[in-house]
PDB file of C-alpha atoms in Angstrom:
ATOM      1  CA  MET A 251       2.501  -0.946  -3.744  1.00  0.00           C
ATOM      2  CA  ALA A 252       5.629  -2.470  -2.238  1.00  0.00           C
ATOM      3  CA  SER A 253       6.761  -1.798   1.292  1.00  0.00           C
ATOM      4  CA  SER A 254      10.150  -0.685   2.506  1.00  0.00           C
ATOM      5  CA  PRO A 255      11.806  -0.468   5.922  1.00  0.00           C
ATOM      6  CA  THR A 256      12.399   3.246   5.280  1.00  0.00           C
ATOM      7  CA  GLY A 257       8.981   3.931   3.770  1.00  0.00           C
ATOM      8  CA  TRP A 258      10.614   4.864   0.445  1.00  0.00           C
ATOM      9  CA  LEU A 259      11.073   3.095  -2.887  1.00  0.00           C
ATOM     10  CA  ALA A 260      13.499   3.766  -5.739  1.00  0.00           C
ATOM     11  CA  ARG A 261      11.673   3.996  -9.070  1.00  0.00           C
ATOM     12  CA  PHE A 262      13.358   2.730 -12.230  1.00  0.00           C
ATOM     13  CA  GLN A 263      11.951   3.221 -15.702  1.00  0.00           C
ATOM     14  CA  THR A 264      13.532   2.725 -19.111  1.00  0.00           C
ATOM     15  CA  ALA A 265      13.005   5.167 -21.976  1.00  0.00           C
ATOM     16  CA  GLU A 266      10.761   2.571 -23.655  1.00  0.00           C
ATOM     17  CA  GLU A 267       8.669   2.203 -20.475  1.00  0.00           C
ATOM     18  CA  ARG A 268       8.276   5.989 -20.255  1.00  0.00           C
ATOM     19  CA  LYS A 269       7.291   6.170 -23.921  1.00  0.00           C
ATOM     20  CA  THR A 270       4.663   3.425 -23.569  1.00  0.00           C
ATOM     21  CA  LYS A 271       3.560   4.760 -20.144  1.00  0.00           C
ATOM     22  CA  GLN A 272       4.528   1.563 -18.312  1.00  0.00           C
ATOM     23  CA  PRO A 273       5.264   2.031 -14.624  1.00  0.00           C
ATOM     24  CA  GLY A 274       8.733   0.475 -14.548  1.00  0.00           C
ATOM     25  CA  ARG A 275       9.814  -1.168 -11.314  1.00  0.00           C
ATOM     26  CA  LEU A 276      10.060  -0.209  -7.665  1.00  0.00           C
ATOM     27  CA  VAL A 277      12.889  -1.303  -5.356  1.00  0.00           C
ATOM     28  CA  PRO A 278      12.784  -0.885  -1.557  1.00  0.00           C
ATOM     29  CA  VAL A 279      15.198   1.647  -0.085  1.00  0.00           C
ATOM     30  CA  THR A 280      16.954  -0.343   2.637  1.00  0.00           C
ATOM     31  CA  ARG A 281      18.531   2.585   4.455  1.00  0.00           C
ATOM     32  CA  TRP A 282      20.258   5.961   3.994  1.00  0.00           C
ATOM     33  CA  ASP A 283      24.014   6.427   3.971  1.00  0.00           C
ATOM     34  CA  GLU A 284      25.901   9.072   5.982  1.00  0.00           C
ATOM     35  CA  ASN A 285      25.458  11.534   3.090  1.00  0.00           C
ATOM     36  CA  GLY A 286      21.710  11.002   2.941  1.00  0.00           C
ATOM     37  CA  LEU A 287      21.763   8.865  -0.211  1.00  0.00           C
ATOM     38  CA  ALA A 288      19.109   6.162  -0.620  1.00  0.00           C
ATOM     39  CA  LEU A 289      20.696   2.700  -0.561  1.00  0.00           C
ATOM     40  CA  ILE A 290      19.251  -0.361  -2.304  1.00  0.00           C
ATOM     41  CA  VAL A 291      20.503  -3.935  -2.548  1.00  0.00           C
ATOM     42  CA  ASP A 292      22.764  -4.727  -5.492  1.00  0.00           C
ATOM     43  CA  GLU A 293      22.076  -8.463  -5.686  1.00  0.00           C
ATOM     44  CA  ALA A 294      24.921  -9.167  -8.125  1.00  0.00           C
ATOM     45  CA  ALA A 295      27.507  -7.384  -5.971  1.00  0.00           C
ATOM     46  CA  GLY A 296      25.995  -8.508  -2.665  1.00  0.00           C
ATOM     47  CA  ARG A 297      26.075  -5.056  -1.086  1.00  0.00           C
ATOM     48  CA  LEU A 298      24.137  -1.829  -0.615  1.00  0.00           C
ATOM     49  CA  VAL A 299      24.589   0.755  -3.357  1.00  0.00           C
ATOM     50  CA  PRO A 300      23.117   4.259  -3.832  1.00  0.00           C
ATOM     51  CA  ALA A 301      19.983   3.953  -5.963  1.00  0.00           C
ATOM     52  CA  ARG A 302      21.054   6.799  -8.247  1.00  0.00           C
ATOM     53  CA  GLU A 303      24.096   4.753  -9.399  1.00  0.00           C
ATOM     54  CA  PHE A 304      21.855   2.246 -11.219  1.00  0.00           C
ATOM     55  CA  ASP A 305      20.756   2.705 -14.823  1.00  0.00           C
ATOM     56  CA  HIS A 306      17.235   4.047 -15.353  1.00  0.00           C
ATOM     57  CA  PHE A 307      16.858   5.514 -11.846  1.00  0.00           C
ATOM     58  CA  VAL A 308      14.033   8.080 -11.974  1.00  0.00           C
ATOM     59  CA  ALA A 309      13.170   9.171  -8.440  1.00  0.00           C
ATOM     60  CA  LEU A 310      12.312   8.136  -4.902  1.00  0.00           C
ATOM     61  CA  VAL A 311       8.630   7.593  -4.195  1.00  0.00           C
ATOM     62  CA  PRO A 312       6.790   6.918  -0.932  1.00  0.00           C
ATOM     63  CA  GLY A 313       5.951   3.261  -0.388  1.00  0.00           C
ATOM     64  CA  ASP A 314       3.728   1.349   1.968  1.00  0.00           C
ATOM     65  CA  ARG A 315       4.964   1.094   5.509  1.00  0.00           C
ATOM     66  CA  PRO A 316       5.838  -2.421   6.712  1.00  0.00           C
ATOM     67  CA  VAL A 317       2.961  -4.327   8.319  1.00  0.00           C
ATOM     68  CA  VAL A 318       3.724  -5.168  11.944  1.00  0.00           C
ATOM     69  CA  ALA A 319       0.405  -6.665  13.045  1.00  0.00           C
ATOM     70  CA  ALA A 320      -3.023  -7.705  11.847  1.00  0.00           C
ATOM     71  CA  LEU A 321      -6.325  -7.258  13.628  1.00  0.00           C
ATOM     72  CA  PRO A 322      -9.682  -8.900  12.913  1.00  0.00           C
ATOM     73  CA  ALA A 323     -12.369  -6.740  11.336  1.00  0.00           C
ATOM     74  CA  ALA A 324     -15.485  -8.659  12.373  1.00  0.00           C
ATOM     75  CA  GLY A 325     -18.562  -6.802  11.193  1.00  0.00           C
ATOM     76  CA  TRP A 326     -16.752  -4.075   9.233  1.00  0.00           C
ATOM     77  CA  ARG A 327     -17.758  -3.685   5.565  1.00  0.00           C
ATOM     78  CA  ALA A 328     -16.768  -1.667   2.496  1.00  0.00           C
ATOM     79  CA  VAL A 329     -19.358  -0.211   0.124  1.00  0.00           C
ATOM     80  CA  TYR A 330     -18.335   0.024  -3.532  1.00  0.00           C
ATOM     81  CA  ALA A 331     -19.915   2.074  -6.292  1.00  0.00           C
ATOM     82  CA  GLN A 332     -20.548   0.315  -9.587  1.00  0.00           C
ATOM     83  CA  ASP A 333     -19.948   1.748 -13.020  1.00  0.00           C
ATOM     84  CA  ASP A 334     -22.817   2.357 -15.448  1.00  0.00           C
ATOM     85  CA  GLY A 335     -25.397   3.105 -12.755  1.00  0.00           C
ATOM     86  CA  GLN A 336     -25.353  -0.412 -11.280  1.00  0.00           C
ATOM     87  CA  PRO A 337     -26.320  -0.610  -7.580  1.00  0.00           C
ATOM     88  CA  ASP A 338     -23.590  -0.397  -4.944  1.00  0.00           C
ATOM     89  CA  TYR A 339     -22.371  -3.637  -3.430  1.00  0.00           C
ATOM     90  CA  VAL A 340     -21.006  -4.414   0.010  1.00  0.00           C
ATOM     91  CA  GLU A 341     -18.000  -6.602   0.865  1.00  0.00           C
ATOM     92  CA  ASP A 342     -16.943  -7.776   4.318  1.00  0.00           C
ATOM     93  CA  LEU A 343     -13.517  -6.823   5.619  1.00  0.00           C
ATOM     94  CA  VAL A 344     -11.459  -9.733   6.929  1.00  0.00           C
ATOM     95  CA  GLY A 345      -8.983  -7.672   8.921  1.00  0.00           C
ATOM     96  CA  TRP A 346      -6.863  -4.596   9.393  1.00  0.00           C
ATOM     97  CA  ALA A 347      -3.165  -4.512   8.457  1.00  0.00           C
ATOM     98  CA  VAL A 348      -1.405  -2.349  11.069  1.00  0.00           C
ATOM     99  CA  HIS A 349       1.676  -0.560   9.754  1.00  0.00           C
ATOM    100  CA  ASP A 350       4.776   0.422  11.746  1.00  0.00           C
ATOM    101  CA  ASN A 351       3.605   4.051  11.840  1.00  0.00           C
ATOM    102  CA  GLY A 352       0.321   3.068  13.557  1.00  0.00           C
ATOM    103  CA  TYR A 353      -1.961   3.461  10.548  1.00  0.00           C
ATOM    104  CA  ALA A 354      -4.229   0.560   9.608  1.00  0.00           C
ATOM    105  CA  THR A 355      -5.258  -0.558   6.125  1.00  0.00           C
ATOM    106  CA  PRO A 356      -8.512  -2.483   5.627  1.00  0.00           C
ATOM    107  CA  ILE A 357      -8.088  -5.969   4.144  1.00  0.00           C
ATOM    108  CA  MET A 358     -10.752  -7.249   1.748  1.00  0.00           C
ATOM    109  CA  ALA A 359     -11.504 -10.906   1.072  1.00  0.00           C
ATOM    110  CA  ASP A 360     -11.360 -12.284  -2.438  1.00  0.00           C
ATOM    111  CA  PRO A 361     -14.071 -14.977  -2.306  1.00  0.00           C
ATOM    112  CA  GLU A 362     -12.751 -16.730  -5.422  1.00  0.00           C
ATOM    113  CA  LEU A 363      -9.132 -16.934  -4.291  1.00  0.00           C
ATOM    114  CA  MET A 364      -9.831 -17.126  -0.542  1.00  0.00           C
ATOM    115  CA  ILE A 365      -7.117 -14.564   0.228  1.00  0.00           C
ATOM    116  CA  GLY A 366      -7.101 -11.110   1.740  1.00  0.00           C
ATOM    117  CA  GLU A 367      -6.063  -8.122  -0.319  1.00  0.00           C
ATOM    118  CA  PRO A 368      -5.172  -4.782   1.349  1.00  0.00           C
ATOM    119  CA  LEU A 369      -6.848  -1.646   0.084  1.00  0.00           C
ATOM    120  CA  THR A 370      -3.566   0.169  -0.365  1.00  0.00           C
ATOM    121  CA  THR A 371      -4.589   3.579  -1.643  1.00  0.00           C
ATOM    122  CA  PRO A 372      -6.362   6.377   0.235  1.00  0.00           C
ATOM    123  CA  SER A 373      -9.189   6.274  -2.337  1.00  0.00           C
ATOM    124  CA  PRO A 374      -9.448   2.702  -3.673  1.00  0.00           C
ATOM    125  CA  VAL A 375     -11.021   2.447  -7.099  1.00  0.00           C
ATOM    126  CA  ASN A 376     -14.801   2.440  -6.693  1.00  0.00           C
ATOM    127  CA  ALA A 377     -14.642   2.389  -2.867  1.00  0.00           C
ATOM    128  CA  VAL A 378     -17.307   4.620  -1.404  1.00  0.00           C
ATOM    129  CA  ARG A 379     -16.957   4.223   2.348  1.00  0.00           C
ATOM    130  CA  LEU A 380     -16.299   1.856   5.238  1.00  0.00           C
ATOM    131  CA  LEU A 381     -19.196   0.771   7.438  1.00  0.00           C
ATOM    132  CA  PRO A 382     -18.689  -0.154  11.113  1.00  0.00           C
ATOM    133  CA  PRO A 383     -20.386  -3.207  12.646  1.00  0.00           C
ATOM    134  CA  GLU A 384     -24.141  -2.859  13.020  1.00  0.00           C
ATOM    135  CA  PRO A 385     -25.505  -2.180  16.522  1.00  0.00           C
ATOM    136  CA  GLY A 386     -26.609  -5.387  18.209  1.00  0.00           C
ATOM    137  CA  SER A 387     -24.177  -7.569  16.254  1.00  0.00           C
ATOM    138  CA  HIS A 388     -21.619  -9.652  18.102  1.00  0.00           C
ATOM    139  CA  ALA A 389     -18.853  -7.641  16.475  1.00  0.00           C
ATOM    140  CA  HIS A 390     -17.502  -4.604  18.264  1.00  0.00           C
ATOM    141  CA  PRO A 391     -16.464  -1.447  16.440  1.00  0.00           C
ATOM    142  CA  VAL A 392     -12.991  -0.106  17.057  1.00  0.00           C
ATOM    143  CA  ASN A 393     -13.158   2.799  19.496  1.00  0.00           C
ATOM    144  CA  PRO A 394     -10.875   5.522  18.143  1.00  0.00           C
ATOM    145  CA  GLY A 395     -10.940   7.363  21.468  1.00  0.00           C
ATOM    146  CA  PRO A 396     -11.859  10.983  22.144  1.00  0.00           C
ATOM    147  CA  PRO A 397     -11.434  13.575  19.373  1.00  0.00           C
ATOM    148  CA  VAL A 398      -8.129  15.436  19.314  1.00  0.00           C
ATOM    149  CA  ASN A 399      -8.437  19.213  19.134  1.00  0.00           C
TER     150      ASN A 399
END
């Protein structure tokens, strides 16, 4: 999903896209005007315009928060379930994307493309759980601090 400085995206979808169940497109909401309207960039006009003034505007949807930092994830792993009864497999995390609201998203490595890909949904497809570094490894788990009551 796209990110936005406000945390919100304007969703646009044509009648044909709705009929064929295509997602349409998402545009970052840049800011809110004094009346609380979501403003997006009108590239042709070179200015901010309320999202609802564009054709095919459907709704505002939450987006990913902007990433403000990245942390290494040495030793952390993700366990994935396989379809059709295949055994689970484990992938190493390459880092954590830290968002402006303080939440972190695990970043997986794609061994074929040699790039990191954030797991951007709360329940990634086939993801079972995250595993911290094993005791005795040189990697150190993140200490979340004491529980909050």
